mmCIF file of C-alpha atoms in Angstrom:
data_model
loop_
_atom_site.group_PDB
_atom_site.id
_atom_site.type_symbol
_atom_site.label_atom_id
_atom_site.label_comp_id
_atom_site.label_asym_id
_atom_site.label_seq_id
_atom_site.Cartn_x
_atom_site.Cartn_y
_atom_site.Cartn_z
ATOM 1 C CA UNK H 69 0.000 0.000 0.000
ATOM 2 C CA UNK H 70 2.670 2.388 0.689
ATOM 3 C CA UNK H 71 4.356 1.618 -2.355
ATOM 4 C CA UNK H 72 1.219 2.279 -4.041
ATOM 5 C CA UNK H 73 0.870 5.308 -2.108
ATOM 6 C CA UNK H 74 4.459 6.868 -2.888
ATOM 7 C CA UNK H 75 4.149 5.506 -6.798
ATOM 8 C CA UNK H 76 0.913 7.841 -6.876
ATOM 9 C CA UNK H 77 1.686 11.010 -4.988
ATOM 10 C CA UNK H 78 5.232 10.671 -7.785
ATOM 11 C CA UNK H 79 2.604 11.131 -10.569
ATOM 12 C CA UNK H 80 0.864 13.628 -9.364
ATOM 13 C CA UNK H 81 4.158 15.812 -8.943
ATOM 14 C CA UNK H 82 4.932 15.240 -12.342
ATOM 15 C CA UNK H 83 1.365 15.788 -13.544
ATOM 16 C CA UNK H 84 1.306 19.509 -11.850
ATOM 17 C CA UNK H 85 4.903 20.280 -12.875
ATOM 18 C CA UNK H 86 4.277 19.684 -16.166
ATOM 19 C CA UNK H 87 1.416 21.998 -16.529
ATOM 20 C CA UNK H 88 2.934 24.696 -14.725
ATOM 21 C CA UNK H 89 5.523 24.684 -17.445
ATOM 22 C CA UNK H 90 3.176 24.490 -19.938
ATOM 23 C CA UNK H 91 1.888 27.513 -18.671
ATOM 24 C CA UNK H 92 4.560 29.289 -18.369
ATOM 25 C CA UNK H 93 5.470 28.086 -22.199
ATOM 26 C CA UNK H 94 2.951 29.182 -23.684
ATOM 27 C CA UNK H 95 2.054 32.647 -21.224
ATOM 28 C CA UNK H 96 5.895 34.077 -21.685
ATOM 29 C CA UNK H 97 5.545 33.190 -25.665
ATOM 30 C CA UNK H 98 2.158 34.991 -25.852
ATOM 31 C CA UNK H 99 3.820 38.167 -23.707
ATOM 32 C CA UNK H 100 6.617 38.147 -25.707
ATOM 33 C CA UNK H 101 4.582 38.503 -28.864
ATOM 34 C CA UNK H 102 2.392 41.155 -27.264
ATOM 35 C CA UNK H 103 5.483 43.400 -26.303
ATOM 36 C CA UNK H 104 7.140 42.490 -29.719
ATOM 37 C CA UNK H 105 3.768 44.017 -31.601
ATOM 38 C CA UNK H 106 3.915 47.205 -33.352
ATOM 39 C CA UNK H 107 1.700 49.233 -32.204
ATOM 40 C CA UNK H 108 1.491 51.477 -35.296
ATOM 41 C CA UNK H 109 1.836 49.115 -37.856
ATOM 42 C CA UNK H 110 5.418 50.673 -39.107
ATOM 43 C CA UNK H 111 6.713 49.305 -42.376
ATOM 44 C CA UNK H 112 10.489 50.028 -42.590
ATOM 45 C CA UNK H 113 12.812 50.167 -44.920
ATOM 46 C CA UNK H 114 16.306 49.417 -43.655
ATOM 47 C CA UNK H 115 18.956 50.835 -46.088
ATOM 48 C CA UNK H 116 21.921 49.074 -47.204
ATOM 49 C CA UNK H 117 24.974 48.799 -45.541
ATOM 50 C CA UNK H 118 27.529 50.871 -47.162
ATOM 51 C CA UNK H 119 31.312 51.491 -46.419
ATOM 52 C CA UNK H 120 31.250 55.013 -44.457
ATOM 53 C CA UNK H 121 33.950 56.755 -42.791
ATOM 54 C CA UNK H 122 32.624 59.049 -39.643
ATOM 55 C CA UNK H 123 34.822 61.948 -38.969
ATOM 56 C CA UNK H 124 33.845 63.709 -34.911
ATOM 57 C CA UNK H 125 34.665 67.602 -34.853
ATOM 58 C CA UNK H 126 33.477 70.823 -34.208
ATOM 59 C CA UNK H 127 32.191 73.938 -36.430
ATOM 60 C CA UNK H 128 35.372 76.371 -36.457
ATOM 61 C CA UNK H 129 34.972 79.923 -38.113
ATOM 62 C CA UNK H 130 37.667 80.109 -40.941
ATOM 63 C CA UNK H 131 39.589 82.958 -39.063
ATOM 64 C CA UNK H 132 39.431 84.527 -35.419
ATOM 65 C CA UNK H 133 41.356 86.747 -33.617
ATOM 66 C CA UNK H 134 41.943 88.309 -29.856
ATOM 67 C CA UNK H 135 42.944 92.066 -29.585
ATOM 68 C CA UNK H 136 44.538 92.505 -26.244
ATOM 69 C CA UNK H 137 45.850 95.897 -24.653
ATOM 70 C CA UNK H 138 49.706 96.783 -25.926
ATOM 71 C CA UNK H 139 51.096 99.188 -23.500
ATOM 72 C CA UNK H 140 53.933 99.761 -25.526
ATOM 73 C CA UNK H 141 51.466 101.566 -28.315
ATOM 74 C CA UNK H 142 50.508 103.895 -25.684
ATOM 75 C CA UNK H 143 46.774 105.223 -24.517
ATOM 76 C CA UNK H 144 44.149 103.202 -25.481
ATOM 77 C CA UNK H 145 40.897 105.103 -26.819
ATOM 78 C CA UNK H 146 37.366 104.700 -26.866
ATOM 79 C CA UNK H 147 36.409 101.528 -28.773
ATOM 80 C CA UNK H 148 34.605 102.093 -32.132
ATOM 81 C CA UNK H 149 32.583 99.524 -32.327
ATOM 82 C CA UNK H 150 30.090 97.465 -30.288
ATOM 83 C CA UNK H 151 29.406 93.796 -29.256
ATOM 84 C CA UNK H 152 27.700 92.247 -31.913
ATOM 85 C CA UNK H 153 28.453 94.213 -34.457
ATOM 86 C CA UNK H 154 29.341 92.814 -38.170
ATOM 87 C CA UNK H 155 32.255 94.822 -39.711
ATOM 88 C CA UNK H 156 34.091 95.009 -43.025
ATOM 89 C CA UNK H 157 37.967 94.416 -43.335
ATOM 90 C CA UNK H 158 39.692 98.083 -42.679
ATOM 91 C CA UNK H 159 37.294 99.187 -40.056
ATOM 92 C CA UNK H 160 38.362 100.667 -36.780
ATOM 93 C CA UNK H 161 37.851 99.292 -33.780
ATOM 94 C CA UNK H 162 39.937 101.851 -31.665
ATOM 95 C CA UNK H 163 43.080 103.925 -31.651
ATOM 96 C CA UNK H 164 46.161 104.258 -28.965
ATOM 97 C CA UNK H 165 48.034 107.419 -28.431
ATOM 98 C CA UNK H 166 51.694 107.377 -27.514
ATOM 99 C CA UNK H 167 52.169 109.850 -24.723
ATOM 100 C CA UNK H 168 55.571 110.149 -25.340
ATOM 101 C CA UNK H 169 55.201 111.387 -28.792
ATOM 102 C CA UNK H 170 52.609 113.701 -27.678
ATOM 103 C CA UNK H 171 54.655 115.614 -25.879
ATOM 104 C CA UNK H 172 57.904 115.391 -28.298
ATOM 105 C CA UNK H 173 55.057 116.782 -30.468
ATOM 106 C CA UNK H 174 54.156 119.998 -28.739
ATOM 107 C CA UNK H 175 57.655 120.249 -28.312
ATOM 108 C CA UNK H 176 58.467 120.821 -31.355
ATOM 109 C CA UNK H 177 55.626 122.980 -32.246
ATOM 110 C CA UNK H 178 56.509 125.524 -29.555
ATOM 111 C CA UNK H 179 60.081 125.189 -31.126
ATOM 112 C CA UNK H 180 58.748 125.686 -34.580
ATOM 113 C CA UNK H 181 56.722 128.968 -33.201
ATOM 114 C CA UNK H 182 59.750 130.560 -31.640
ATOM 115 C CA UNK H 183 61.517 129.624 -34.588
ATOM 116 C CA UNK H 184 58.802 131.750 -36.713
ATOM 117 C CA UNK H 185 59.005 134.593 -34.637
ATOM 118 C CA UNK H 186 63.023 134.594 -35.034
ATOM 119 C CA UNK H 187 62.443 134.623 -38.516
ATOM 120 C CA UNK H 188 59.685 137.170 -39.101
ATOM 121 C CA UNK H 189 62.035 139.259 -37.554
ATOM 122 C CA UNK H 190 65.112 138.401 -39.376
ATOM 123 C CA UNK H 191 62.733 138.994 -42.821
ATOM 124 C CA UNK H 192 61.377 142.304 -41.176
ATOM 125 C CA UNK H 193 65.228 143.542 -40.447
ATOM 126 C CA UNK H 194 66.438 142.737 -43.957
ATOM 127 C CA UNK H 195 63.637 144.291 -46.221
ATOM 128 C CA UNK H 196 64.368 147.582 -43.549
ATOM 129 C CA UNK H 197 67.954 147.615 -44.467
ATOM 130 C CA UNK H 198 66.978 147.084 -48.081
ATOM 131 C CA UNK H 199 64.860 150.390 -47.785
ATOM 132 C CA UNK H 200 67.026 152.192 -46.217
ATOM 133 C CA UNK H 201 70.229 150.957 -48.428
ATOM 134 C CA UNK H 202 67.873 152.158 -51.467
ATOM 135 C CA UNK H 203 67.500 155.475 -49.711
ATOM 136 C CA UNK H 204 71.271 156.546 -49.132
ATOM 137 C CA UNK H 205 72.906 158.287 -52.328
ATOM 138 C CA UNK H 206 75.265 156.216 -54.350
ATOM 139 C CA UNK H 207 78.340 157.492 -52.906
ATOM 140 C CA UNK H 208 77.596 156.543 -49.648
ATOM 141 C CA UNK H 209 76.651 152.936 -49.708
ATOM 142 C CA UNK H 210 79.527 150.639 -48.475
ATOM 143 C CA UNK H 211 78.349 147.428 -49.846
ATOM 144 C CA UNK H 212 76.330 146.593 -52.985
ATOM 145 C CA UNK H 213 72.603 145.190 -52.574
ATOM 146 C CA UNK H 214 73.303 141.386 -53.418
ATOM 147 C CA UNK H 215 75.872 142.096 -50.126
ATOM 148 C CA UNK H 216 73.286 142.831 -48.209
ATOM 149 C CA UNK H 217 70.576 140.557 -48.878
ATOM 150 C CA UNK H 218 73.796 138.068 -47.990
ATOM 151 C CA UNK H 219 74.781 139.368 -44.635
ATOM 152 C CA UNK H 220 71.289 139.710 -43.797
ATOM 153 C CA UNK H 221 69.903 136.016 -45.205
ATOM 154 C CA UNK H 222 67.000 133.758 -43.792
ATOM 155 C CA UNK H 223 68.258 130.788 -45.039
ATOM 156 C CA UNK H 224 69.765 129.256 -42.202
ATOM 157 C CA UNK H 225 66.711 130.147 -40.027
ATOM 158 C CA UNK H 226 64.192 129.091 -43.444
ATOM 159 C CA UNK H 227 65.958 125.477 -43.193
ATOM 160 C CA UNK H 228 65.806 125.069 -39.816
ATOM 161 C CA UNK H 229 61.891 125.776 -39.380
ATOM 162 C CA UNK H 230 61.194 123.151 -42.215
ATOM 163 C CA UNK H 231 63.093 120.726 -40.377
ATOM 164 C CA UNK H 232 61.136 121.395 -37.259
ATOM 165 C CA UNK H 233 57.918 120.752 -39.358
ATOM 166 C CA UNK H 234 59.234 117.572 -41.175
ATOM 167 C CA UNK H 235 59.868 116.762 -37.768
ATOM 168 C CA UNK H 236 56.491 117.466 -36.607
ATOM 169 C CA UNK H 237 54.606 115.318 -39.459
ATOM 170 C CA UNK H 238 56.540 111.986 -39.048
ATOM 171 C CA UNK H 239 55.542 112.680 -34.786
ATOM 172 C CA UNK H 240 51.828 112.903 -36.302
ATOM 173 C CA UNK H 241 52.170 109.644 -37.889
ATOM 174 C CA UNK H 242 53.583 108.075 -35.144
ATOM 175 C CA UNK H 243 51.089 109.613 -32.408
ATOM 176 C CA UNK H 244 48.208 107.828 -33.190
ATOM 177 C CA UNK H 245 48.129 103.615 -34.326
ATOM 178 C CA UNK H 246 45.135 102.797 -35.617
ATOM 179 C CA UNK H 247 43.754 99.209 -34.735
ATOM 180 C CA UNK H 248 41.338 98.467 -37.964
ATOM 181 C CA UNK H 249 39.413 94.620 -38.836
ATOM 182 C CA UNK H 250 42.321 92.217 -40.603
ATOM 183 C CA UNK H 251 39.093 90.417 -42.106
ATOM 184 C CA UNK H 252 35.221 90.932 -42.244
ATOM 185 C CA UNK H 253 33.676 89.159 -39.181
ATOM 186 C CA UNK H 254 31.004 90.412 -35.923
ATOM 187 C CA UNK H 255 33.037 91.875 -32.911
ATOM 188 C CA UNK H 256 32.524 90.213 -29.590
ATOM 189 C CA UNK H 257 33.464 92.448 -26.399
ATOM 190 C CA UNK H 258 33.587 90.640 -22.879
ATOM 191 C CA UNK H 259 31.169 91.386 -20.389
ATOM 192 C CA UNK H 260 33.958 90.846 -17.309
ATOM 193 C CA UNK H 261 36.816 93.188 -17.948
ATOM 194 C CA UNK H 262 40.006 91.811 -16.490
ATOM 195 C CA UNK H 263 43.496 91.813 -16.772
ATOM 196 C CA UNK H 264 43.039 87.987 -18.829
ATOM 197 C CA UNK H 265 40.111 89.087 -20.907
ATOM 198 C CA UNK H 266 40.453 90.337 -24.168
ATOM 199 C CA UNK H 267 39.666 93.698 -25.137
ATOM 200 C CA UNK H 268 37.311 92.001 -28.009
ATOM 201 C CA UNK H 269 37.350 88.956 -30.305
ATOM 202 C CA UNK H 270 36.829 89.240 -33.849
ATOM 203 C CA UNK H 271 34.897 86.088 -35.618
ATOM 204 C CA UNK H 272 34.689 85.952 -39.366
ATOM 205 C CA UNK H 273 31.384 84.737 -40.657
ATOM 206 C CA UNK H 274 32.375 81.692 -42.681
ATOM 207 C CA UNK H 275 32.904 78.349 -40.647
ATOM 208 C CA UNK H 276 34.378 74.888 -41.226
ATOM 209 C CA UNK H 277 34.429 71.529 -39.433
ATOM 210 C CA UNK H 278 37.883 71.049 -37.691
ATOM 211 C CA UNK H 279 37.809 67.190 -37.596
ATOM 212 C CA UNK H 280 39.816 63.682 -36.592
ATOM 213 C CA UNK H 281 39.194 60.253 -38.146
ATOM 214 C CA UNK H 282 41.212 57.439 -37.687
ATOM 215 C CA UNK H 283 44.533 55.740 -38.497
ATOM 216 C CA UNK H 284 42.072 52.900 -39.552
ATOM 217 C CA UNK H 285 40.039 55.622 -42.183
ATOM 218 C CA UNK H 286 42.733 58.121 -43.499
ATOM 219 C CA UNK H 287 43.697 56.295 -46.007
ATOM 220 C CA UNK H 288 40.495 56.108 -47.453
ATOM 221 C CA UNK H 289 39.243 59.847 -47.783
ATOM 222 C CA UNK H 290 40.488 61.919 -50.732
ATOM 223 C CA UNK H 291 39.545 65.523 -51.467
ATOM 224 C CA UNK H 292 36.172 66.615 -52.662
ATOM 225 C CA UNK H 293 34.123 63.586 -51.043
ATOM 226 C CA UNK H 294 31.003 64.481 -50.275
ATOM 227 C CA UNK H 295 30.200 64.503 -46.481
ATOM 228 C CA UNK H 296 26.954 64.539 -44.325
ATOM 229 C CA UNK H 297 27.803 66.163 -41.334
ATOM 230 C CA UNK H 298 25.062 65.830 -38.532
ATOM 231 C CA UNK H 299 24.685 68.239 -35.307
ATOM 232 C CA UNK H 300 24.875 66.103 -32.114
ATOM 233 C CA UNK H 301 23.126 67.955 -30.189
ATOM 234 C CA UNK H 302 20.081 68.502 -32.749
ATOM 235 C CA UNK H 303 20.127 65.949 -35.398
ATOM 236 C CA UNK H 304 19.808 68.778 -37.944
ATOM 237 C CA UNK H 305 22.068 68.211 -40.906
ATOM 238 C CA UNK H 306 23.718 69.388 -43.915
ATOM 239 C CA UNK H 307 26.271 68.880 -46.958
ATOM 240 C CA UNK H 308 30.332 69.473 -47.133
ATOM 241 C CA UNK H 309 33.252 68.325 -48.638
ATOM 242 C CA UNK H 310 36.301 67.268 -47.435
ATOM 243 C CA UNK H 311 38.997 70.139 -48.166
ATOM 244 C CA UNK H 312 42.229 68.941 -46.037
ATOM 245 C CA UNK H 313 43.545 65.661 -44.787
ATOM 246 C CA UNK H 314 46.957 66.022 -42.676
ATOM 247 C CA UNK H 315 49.055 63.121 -42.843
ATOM 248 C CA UNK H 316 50.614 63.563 -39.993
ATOM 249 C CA UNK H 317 48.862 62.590 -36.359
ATOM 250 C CA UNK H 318 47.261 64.195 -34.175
ATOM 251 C CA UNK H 319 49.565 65.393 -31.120
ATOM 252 C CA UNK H 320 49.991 62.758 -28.196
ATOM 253 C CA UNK H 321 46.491 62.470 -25.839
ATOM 254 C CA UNK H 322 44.541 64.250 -28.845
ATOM 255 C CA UNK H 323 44.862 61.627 -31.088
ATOM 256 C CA UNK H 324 43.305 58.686 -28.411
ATOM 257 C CA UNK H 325 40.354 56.833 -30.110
ATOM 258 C CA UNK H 326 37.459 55.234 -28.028
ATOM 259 C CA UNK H 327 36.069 51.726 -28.722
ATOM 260 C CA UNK H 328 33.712 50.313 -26.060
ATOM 261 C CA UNK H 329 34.279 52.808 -23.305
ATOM 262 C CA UNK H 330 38.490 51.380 -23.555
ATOM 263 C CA UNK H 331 41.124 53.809 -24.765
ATOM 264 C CA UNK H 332 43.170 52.682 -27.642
ATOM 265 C CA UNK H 333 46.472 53.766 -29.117
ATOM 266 C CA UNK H 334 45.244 54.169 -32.473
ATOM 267 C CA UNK H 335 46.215 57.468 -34.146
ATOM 268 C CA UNK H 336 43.635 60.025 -35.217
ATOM 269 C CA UNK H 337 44.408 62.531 -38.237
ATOM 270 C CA UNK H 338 43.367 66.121 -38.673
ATOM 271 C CA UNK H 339 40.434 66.395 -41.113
ATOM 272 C CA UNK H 340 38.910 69.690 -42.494
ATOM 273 C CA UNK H 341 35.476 70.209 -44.016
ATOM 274 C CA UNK H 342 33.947 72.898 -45.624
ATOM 275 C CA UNK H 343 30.140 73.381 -45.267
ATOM 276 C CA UNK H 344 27.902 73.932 -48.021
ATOM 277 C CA UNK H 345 25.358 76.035 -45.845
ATOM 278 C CA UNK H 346 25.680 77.859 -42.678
ATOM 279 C CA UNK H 347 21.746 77.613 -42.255
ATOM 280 C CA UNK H 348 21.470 76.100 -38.516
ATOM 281 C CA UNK H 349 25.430 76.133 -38.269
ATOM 282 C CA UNK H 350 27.374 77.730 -35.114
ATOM 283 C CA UNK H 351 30.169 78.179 -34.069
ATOM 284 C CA UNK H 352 31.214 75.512 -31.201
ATOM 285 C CA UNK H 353 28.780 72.532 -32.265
ATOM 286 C CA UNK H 354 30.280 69.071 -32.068
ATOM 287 C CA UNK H 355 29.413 67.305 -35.231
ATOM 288 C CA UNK H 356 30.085 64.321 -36.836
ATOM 289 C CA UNK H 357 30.290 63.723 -40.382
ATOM 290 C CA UNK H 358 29.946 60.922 -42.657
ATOM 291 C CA UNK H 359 31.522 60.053 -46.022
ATOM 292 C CA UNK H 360 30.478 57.503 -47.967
ATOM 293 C CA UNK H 361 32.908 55.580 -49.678
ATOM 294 C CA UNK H 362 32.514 54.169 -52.796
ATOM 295 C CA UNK H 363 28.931 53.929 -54.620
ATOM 296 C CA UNK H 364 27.190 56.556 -52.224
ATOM 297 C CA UNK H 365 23.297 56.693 -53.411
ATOM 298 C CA UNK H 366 20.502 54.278 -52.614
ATOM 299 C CA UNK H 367 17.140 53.725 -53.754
ATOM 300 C CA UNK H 368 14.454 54.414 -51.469
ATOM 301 C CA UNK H 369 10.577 54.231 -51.597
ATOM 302 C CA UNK H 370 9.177 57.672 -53.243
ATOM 303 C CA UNK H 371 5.985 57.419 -50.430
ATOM 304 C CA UNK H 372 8.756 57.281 -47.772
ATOM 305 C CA UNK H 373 10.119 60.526 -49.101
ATOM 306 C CA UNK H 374 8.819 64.489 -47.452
ATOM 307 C CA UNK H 375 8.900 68.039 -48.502
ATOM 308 C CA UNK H 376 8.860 70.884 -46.296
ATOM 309 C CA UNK H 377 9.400 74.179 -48.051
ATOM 310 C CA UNK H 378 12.816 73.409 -50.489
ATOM 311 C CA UNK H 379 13.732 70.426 -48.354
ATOM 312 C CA UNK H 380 13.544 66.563 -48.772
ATOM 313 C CA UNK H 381 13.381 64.438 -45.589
ATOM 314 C CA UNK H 382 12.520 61.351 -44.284
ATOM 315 C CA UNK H 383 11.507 59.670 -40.883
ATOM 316 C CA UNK H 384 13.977 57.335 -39.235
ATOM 317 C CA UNK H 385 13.377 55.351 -36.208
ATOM 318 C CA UNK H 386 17.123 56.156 -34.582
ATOM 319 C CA UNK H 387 17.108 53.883 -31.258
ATOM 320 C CA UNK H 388 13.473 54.169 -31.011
ATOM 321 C CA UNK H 389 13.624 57.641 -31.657
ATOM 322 C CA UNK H 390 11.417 58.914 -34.553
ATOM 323 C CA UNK H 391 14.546 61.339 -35.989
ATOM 324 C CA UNK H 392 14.420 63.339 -39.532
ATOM 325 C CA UNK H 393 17.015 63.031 -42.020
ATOM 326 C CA UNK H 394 17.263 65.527 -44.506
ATOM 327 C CA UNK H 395 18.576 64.170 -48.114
ATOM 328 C CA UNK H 396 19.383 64.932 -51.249
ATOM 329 C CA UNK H 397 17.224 63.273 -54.138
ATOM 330 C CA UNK H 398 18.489 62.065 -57.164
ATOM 331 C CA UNK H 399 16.130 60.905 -59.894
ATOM 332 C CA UNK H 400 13.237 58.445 -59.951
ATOM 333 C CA UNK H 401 13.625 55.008 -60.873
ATOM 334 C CA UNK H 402 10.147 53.239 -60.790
ATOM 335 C CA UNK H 403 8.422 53.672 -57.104
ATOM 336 C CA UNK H 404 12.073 54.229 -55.964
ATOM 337 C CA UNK H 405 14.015 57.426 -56.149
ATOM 338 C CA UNK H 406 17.869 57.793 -55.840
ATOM 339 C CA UNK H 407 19.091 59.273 -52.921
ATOM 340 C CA UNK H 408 22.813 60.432 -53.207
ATOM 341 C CA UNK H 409 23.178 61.638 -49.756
ATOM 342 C CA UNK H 410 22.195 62.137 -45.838
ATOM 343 C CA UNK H 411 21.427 58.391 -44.894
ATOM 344 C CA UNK H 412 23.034 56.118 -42.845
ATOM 345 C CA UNK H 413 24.015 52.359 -43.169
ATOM 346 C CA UNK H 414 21.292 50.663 -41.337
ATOM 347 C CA UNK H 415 19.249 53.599 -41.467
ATOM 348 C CA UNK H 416 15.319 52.246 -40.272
ATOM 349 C CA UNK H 417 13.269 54.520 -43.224
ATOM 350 C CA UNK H 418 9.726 54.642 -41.888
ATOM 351 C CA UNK H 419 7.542 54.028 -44.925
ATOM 352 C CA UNK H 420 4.657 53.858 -44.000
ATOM 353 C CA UNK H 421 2.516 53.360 -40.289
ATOM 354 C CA UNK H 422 -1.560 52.715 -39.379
ATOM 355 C CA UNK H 423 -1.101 55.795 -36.950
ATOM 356 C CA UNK H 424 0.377 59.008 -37.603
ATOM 357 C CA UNK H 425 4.240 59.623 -36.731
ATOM 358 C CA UNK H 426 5.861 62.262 -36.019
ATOM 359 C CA UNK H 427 9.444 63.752 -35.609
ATOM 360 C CA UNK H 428 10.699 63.295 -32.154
ATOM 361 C CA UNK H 429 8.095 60.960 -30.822
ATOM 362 C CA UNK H 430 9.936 57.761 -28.518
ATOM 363 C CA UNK H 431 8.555 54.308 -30.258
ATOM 364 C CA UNK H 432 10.224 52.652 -27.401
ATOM 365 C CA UNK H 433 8.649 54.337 -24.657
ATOM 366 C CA UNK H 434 5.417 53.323 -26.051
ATOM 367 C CA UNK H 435 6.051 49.808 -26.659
ATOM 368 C CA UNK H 436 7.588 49.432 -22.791
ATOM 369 C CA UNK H 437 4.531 51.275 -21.641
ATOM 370 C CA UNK H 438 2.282 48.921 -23.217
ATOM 371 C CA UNK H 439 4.066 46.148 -21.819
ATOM 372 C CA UNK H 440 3.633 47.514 -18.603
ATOM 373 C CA UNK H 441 0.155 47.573 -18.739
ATOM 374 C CA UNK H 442 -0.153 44.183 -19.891
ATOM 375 C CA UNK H 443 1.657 42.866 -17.043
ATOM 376 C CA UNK H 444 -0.720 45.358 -14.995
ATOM 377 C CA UNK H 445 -3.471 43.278 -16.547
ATOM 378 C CA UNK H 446 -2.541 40.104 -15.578
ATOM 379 C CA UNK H 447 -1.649 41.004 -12.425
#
């Protein structure tokens, strides 16, 4: 009887842990479909992959430069300009005045005015003598008139005032130095005045992407390739070309590439890239920039394709991020239509969806939510 007992209870074990399994088989399976589900019915489609080299740098404008107080020019005046304002090459910003000359200066010119004195006199005392030479009778003048006019000559005192005033128009140009815009640009001024602050910074208007790639990559960008170069901090994008590749590495620390949160020693190069547009470009944003490397279009649904105003997008979900990618369109093949830049290698194109989608909505935060609530459900 025991036996029987023990053979019994042994089935009965068996019998329950089986259909908890079973259970749990087929439950997890049916939640994992549920959180799997689209919820929007999304058709994607996933572009190629292509062989891309990603250059990380930062918008640069194509000249800049500090003005900081020189003592040795003298006085510093009034500045000429104001924050924010955009000035052409040769304007001037302010002016210094050497003391030193200043007074060499009036110096002179109080030398120069005694000097005039000594000679209106001289002058006066000759043509009085010349009146009063013409005045005595023939026989009675001791010298002849060209005598006189000799004895009596300006010319030393005539040379010496024309010195003074050479004198005084090189101090003139050497008073006053003249600090005028080496380039077209807007003029920044500091708000905190200190002895390490600039007096202002001049900016030119035109920018470029100061960039690294690396020792892996150089070897495969050339001049001219086309480059999508992508804000970081706002997806927004637009077109360049690369101008400059420096063969030789970046300096020591700089040139430190990152793979998986590790440092590496592999070398990074100095890459430059010009922008096509400056529309939603400033100065200081970290970018990175792609370059496709041999055949750079793909063919994409038309329908996936939007126009807003002169520019072509389309939706991508980025790490369940519903991001826009603006691209340039080539021509139509069909229902397709060549794209020849501003995608990605593994790019997620939404095509099409059952509900409406929008840039910037989180696809992933609605999916988890969902699953939430189912679990809430069963619970």
């Amino acid at each position: 009887m025991k036996k029987k007992l023990w053979i019994g209870l042994g089935v009965l074990l068996v019998v329950v842990i089986g259909g908890v399994a079973a259970k749990s088989l087929f439950f997890s399976n049916e939640e994992v479909t549920e959180e799997a589900a689209d919820p929007y019915g999304i058709d994607y489609f996933v572009v190629p992959g292509m062989d891309q080299v990603f250059v990380n740098g930062t918008v640069k404008p194509e000249q800049s430069q500090e003005f900081r107080k020189e003592e040795s020019l003298g006085t510093m005046g009034d500045l000429q300009v104001e924050n924010g304002e955009t000035v052409e090459k040769g304007t001037l910003l302010y002016t210094y005045e050497n003391t030193e000359v200043s007074a060499q200066l009036n110096d002179f010119k109080n030398q120069a005015a005694r000097m005039e004195t000594q000679r209106s006199n001289a002058v006066y005392k000759r043509d009085l003598a010349i009146q009063n030479w013409q005045k005595l009778p023939e026989e009675e003048r001791t010298q002849t008139l060209e005598e006189l006019k000799i004895d009596m000559s300006t010319a030393d005192l005539d040379a010496e005032v024309t010195e003074l005033y050479n004198n005084i128009e090189s101090l003139k140009e050497q008073r006053f130095k003249d600090i005028v815009a080496p380039f077209s640009g807007k003029v920044y001024i500091p708000e905190v005045k200190d002895a390490e602050s600039p007096i202002l910074k001049l900016i030119s208007d035109s920018f470029y992407v100061a960039g690294t790639v690396n020792e892996k990559d150089v070897g495969k960008l050339a001049a001219k390739q086309t480059a999508d170069i992508k804000v970081i901090s706002n997806n927004h994008t637009v077109t360049g070309k690369v101008n400059f590749i420096d063969l030789n590495p970046a300096e020591a620390g700089d040139g430190m590439e990152n793979y998986g949160g590790q440092e590496s020693m592999m070398s990074s190069y100095p890459v430059k890239l010009s922008l096509d547009t400056l529309e939603g470009i400033r100065n200081g944003y970290h970018v990175q920039a792609i370059i496709n490397i041999g055949e750079a279009t793909v063919n994409i649904p038309t329908i996936a394709i939007h126009q807003e105003d002169d520019q072509s997008y389309v939706l991508v979900n980025d790490f369940g991020t519903v991001v826009r990618r603006v691209i340039q369109l080539g021509e139509e093949e069909g229902e397709n239509t060549v794209v020849t830049s501003g995608l990605e290698a593994e790019d997620q194109i939404i095509v099409s969806s059952q509900v409406e989608i929008e840039e910037g909505q989180l696809l992933s935060e609605s999916l988890e939510q969902e699953a939430m609530d189912s679990i809430t459900i069963e619970e």
